[in-house]
PDB file of C-alpha atoms in Angstrom:
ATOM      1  CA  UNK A   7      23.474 -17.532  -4.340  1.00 72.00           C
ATOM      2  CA  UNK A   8      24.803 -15.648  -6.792  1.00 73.00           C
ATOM      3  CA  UNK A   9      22.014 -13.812  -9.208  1.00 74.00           C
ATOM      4  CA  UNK A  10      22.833 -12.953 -12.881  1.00 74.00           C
ATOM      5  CA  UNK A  11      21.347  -8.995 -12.191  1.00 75.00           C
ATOM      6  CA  UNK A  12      22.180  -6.997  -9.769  1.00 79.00           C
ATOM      7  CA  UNK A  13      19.521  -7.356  -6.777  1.00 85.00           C
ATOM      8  CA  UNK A  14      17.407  -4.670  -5.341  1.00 91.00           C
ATOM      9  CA  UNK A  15      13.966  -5.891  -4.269  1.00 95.00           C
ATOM     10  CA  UNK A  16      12.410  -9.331  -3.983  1.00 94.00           C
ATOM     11  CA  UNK A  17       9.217 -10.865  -3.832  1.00 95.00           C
ATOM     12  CA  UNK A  18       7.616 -14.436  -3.714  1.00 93.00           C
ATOM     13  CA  UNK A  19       4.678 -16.093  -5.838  1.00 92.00           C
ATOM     14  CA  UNK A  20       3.843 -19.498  -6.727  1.00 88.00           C
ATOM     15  CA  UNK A  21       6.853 -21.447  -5.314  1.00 88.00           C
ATOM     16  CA  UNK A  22       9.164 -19.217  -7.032  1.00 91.00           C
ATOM     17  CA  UNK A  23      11.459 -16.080  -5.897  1.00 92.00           C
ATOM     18  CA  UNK A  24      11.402 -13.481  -8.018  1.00 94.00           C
ATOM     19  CA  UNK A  25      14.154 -10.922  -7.434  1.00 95.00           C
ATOM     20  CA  UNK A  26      14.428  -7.391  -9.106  1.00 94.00           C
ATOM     21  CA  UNK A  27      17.050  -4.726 -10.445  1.00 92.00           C
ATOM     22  CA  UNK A  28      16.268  -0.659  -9.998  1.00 91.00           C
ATOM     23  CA  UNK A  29      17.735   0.824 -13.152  1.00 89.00           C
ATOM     24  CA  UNK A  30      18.531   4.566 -12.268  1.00 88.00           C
ATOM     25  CA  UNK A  31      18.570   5.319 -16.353  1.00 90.00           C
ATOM     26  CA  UNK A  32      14.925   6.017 -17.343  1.00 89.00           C
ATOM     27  CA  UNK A  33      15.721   5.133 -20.751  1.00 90.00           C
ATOM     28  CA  UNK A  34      16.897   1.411 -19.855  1.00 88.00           C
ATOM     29  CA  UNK A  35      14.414  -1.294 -18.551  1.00 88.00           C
ATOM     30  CA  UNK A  36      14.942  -2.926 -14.777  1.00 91.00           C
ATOM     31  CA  UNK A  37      14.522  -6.390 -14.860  1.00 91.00           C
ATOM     32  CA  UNK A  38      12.425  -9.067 -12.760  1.00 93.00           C
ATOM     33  CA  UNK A  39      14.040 -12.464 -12.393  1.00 92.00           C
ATOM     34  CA  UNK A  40      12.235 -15.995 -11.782  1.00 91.00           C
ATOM     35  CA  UNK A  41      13.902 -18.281  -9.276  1.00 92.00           C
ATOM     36  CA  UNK A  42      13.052 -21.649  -9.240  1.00 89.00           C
ATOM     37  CA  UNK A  43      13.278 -23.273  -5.688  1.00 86.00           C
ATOM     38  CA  UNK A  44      14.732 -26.921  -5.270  1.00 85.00           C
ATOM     39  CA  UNK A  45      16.476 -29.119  -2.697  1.00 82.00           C
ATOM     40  CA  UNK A  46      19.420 -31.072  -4.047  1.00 80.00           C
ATOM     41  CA  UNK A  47      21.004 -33.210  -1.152  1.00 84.00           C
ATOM     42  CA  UNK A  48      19.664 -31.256   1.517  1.00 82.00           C
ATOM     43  CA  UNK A  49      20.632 -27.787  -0.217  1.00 83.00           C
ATOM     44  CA  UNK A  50      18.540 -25.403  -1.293  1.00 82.00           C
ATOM     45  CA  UNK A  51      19.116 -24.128  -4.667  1.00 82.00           C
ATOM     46  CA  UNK A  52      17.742 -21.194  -6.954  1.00 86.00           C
ATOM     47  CA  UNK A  53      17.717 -21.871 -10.980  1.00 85.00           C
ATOM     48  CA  UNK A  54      17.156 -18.938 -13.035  1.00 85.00           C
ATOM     49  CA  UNK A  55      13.941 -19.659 -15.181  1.00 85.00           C
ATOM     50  CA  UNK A  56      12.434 -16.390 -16.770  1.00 85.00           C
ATOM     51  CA  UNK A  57      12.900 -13.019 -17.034  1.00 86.00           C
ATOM     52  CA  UNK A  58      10.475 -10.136 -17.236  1.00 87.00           C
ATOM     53  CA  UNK A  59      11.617  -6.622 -18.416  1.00 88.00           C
ATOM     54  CA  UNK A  60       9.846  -4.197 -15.831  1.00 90.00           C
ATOM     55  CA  UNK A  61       9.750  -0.327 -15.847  1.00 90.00           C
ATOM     56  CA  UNK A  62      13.131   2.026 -14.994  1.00 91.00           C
ATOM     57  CA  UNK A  63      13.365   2.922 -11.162  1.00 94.00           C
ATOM     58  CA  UNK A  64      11.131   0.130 -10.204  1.00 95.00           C
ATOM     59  CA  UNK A  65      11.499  -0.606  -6.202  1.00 94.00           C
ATOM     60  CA  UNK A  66       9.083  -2.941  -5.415  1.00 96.00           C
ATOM     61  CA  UNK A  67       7.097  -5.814  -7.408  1.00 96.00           C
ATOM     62  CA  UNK A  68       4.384  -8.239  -6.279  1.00 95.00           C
ATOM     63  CA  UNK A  69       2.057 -10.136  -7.858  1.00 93.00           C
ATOM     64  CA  UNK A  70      -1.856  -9.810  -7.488  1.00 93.00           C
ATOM     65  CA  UNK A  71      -3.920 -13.008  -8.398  1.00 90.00           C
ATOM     66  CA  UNK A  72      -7.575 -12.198  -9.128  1.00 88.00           C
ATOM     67  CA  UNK A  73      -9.841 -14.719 -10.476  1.00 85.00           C
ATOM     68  CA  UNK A  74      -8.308 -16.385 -13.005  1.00 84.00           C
ATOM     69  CA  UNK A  75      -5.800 -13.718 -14.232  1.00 85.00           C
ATOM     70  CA  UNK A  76      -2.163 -12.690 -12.714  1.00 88.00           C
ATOM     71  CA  UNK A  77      -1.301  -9.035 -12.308  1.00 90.00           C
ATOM     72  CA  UNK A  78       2.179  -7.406 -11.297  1.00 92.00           C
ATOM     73  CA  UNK A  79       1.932  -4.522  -9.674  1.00 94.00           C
ATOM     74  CA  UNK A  80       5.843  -2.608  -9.634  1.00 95.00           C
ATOM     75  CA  UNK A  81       6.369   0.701  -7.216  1.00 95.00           C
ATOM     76  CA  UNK A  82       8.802   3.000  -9.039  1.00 95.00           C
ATOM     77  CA  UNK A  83      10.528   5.986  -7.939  1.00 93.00           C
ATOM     78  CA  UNK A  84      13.383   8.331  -8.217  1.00 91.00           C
ATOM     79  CA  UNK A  85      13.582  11.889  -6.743  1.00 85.00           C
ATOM     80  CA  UNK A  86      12.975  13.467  -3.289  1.00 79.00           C
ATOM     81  CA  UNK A  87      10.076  15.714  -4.927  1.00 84.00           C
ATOM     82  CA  UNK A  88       9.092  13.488  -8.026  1.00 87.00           C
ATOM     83  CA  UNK A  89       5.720  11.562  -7.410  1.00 91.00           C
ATOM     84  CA  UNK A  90       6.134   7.697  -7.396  1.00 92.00           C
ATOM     85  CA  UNK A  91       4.072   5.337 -10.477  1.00 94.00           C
ATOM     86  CA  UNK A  92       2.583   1.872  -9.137  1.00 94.00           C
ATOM     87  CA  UNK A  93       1.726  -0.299 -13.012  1.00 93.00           C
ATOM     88  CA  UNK A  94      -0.338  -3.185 -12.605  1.00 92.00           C
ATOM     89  CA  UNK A  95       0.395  -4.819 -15.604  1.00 89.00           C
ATOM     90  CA  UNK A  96      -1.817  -8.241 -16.585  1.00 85.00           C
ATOM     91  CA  UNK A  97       0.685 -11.131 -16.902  1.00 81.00           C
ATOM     92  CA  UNK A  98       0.968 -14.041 -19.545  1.00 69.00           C
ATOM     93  CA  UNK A  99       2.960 -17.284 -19.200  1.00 62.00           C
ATOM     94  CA  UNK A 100       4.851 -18.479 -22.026  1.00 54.00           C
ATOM     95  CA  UNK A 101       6.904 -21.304 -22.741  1.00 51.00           C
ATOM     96  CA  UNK A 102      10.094 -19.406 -23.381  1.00 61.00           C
ATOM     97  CA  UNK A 103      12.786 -17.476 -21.157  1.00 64.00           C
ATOM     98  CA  UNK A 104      10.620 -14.015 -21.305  1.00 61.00           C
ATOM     99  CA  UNK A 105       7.353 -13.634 -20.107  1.00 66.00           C
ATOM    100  CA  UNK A 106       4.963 -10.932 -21.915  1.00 62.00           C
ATOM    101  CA  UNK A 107       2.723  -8.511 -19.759  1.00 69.00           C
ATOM    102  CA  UNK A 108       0.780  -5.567 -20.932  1.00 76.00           C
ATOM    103  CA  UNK A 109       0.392  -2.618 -19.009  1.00 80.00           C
ATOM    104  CA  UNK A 110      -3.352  -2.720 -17.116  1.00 88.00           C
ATOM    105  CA  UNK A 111      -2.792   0.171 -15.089  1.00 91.00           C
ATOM    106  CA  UNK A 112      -1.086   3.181 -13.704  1.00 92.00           C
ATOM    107  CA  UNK A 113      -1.341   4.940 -10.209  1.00 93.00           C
ATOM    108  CA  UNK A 114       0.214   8.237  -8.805  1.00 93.00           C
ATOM    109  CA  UNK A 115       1.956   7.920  -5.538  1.00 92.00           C
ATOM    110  CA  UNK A 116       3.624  10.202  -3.422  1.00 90.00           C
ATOM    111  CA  UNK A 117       7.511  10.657  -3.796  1.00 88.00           C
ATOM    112  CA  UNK A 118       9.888   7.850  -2.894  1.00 86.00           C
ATOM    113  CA  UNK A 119       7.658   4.580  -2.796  1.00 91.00           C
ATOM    114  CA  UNK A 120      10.034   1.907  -2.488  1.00 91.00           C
ATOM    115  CA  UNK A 121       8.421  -2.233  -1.082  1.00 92.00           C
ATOM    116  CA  UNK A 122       5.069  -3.119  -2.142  1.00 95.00           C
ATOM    117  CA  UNK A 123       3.350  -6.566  -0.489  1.00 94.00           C
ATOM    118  CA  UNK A 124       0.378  -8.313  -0.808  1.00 94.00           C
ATOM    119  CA  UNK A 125      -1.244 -10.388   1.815  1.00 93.00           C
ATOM    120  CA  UNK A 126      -4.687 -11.497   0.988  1.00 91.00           C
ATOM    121  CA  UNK A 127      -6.602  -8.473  -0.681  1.00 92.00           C
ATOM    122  CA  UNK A 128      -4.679  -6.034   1.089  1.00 96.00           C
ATOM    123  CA  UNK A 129      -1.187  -4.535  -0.163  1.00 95.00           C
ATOM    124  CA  UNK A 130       0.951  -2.650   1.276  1.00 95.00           C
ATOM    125  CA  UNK A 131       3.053   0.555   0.772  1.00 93.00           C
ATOM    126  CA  UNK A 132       6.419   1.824   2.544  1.00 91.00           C
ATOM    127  CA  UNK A 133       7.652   5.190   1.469  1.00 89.00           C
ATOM    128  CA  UNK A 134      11.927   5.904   1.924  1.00 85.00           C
ATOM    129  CA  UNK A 135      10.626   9.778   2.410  1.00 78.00           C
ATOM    130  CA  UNK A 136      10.799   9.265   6.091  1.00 74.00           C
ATOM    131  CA  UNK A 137      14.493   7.973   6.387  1.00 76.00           C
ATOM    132  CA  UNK A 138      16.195  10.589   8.305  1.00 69.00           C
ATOM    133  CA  UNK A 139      18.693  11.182   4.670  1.00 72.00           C
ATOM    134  CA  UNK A 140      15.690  12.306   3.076  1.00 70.00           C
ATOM    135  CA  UNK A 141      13.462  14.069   6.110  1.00 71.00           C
ATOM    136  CA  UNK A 142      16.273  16.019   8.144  1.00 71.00           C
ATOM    137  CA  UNK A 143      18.232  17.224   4.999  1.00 69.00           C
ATOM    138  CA  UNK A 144      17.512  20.968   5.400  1.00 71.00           C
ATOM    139  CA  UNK A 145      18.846  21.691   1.361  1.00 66.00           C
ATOM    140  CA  UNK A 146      17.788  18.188  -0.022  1.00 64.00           C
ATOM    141  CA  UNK A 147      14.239  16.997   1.819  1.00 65.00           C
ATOM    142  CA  UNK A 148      11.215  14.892   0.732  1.00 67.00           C
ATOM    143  CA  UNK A 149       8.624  17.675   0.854  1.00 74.00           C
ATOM    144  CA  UNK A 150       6.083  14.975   0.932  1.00 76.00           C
ATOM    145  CA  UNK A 151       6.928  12.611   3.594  1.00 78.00           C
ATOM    146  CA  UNK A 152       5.372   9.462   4.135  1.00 81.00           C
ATOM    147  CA  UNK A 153       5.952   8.002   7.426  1.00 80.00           C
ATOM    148  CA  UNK A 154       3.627   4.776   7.523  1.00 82.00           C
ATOM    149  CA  UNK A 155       2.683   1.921   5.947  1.00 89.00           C
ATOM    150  CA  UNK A 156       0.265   2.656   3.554  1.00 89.00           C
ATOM    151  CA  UNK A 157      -2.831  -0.251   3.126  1.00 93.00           C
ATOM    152  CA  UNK A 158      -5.420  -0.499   0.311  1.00 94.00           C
ATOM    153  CA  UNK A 159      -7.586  -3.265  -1.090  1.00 95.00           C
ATOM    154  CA  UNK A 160      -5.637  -4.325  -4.638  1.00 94.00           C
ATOM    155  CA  UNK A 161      -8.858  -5.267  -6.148  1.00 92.00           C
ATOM    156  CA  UNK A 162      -9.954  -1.571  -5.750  1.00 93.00           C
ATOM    157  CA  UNK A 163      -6.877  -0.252  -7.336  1.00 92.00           C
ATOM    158  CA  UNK A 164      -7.236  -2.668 -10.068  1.00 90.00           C
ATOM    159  CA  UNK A 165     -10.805  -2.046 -11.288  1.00 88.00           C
ATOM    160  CA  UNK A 166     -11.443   1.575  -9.691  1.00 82.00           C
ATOM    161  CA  UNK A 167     -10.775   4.309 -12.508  1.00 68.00           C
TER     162      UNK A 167
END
């Protein structure tokens, strides 16, 4: 399937893919897709449906249902030594293309988060600092490498100052 942005990360939430774009220019916005999932004789399609205009250097998106509000929570990154940003941002449906969010909150990380995930109340963290082109590069290296999946409650990071 061919997408209209250029695809770097992807996550699922309420029947719908939504895939994402990692926009190296800080001054430019990524951008977070809705796919729409259907069968058409026994083929499985993706329509286009909404877009939402997410931070620069985003790498990972999910979305965080708590009570009756929506949150997306976006990892960004960029930089061996620069620390990474997770926004939760609260989410609001609308009935055109673009759907609004305002920022909630924003987290520190360590350098180089990349795929966020949520299962349940727990989400998840990987970190690229540990890929042997950022760890053994004796010039170049993550000085803060992060070599395992980090876990935390996403109700905690939400409403913990």
């Amino acid at each position: 399937f061919k997408c209209e942005y250029t695809t770097s990360f992807i996550t699922y939430h309420n029947d719908s893919l939504w895939v994402g774009t990692f926009n190296s220019d800080p001054k430019l916005n990524g951008v977070l897709t809705q796919y729409c999932i259907s069968h058409e004789r026994g083929v499985q399609c993706l329509q286009s449906n909404k877009v939402i205009f997410i931070p620069p250097h985003a790498n990972g998106a999910t979305f965080v249902d708590v009570n009756d509000e929506t949150y997306l929570a976006i990892t960004t990154s960029y930089g061996r030594n620069n620390d990474s940003s997770l926004y939760f941002y609260s989410v609001s449906d609308t009935l055109d293309k673009y759907i609004y969010y305002r920022e909630y909150k924003v987290l520190t990380l360590p350098p180089m988060a990349e795929e966020i995930c949520l299962d349940g109340d727990n989400i998840y963290f990987l970190f690229e600092s540990a890929a042997t082109a950022y760890s053994n590069v004796e010039d170049n290296k993550c000085e803060n490498i992060v070599n395992t999946v980090r876990i935390d409650n996403a109700k905690e990071l939400l409403y913990t100052r």
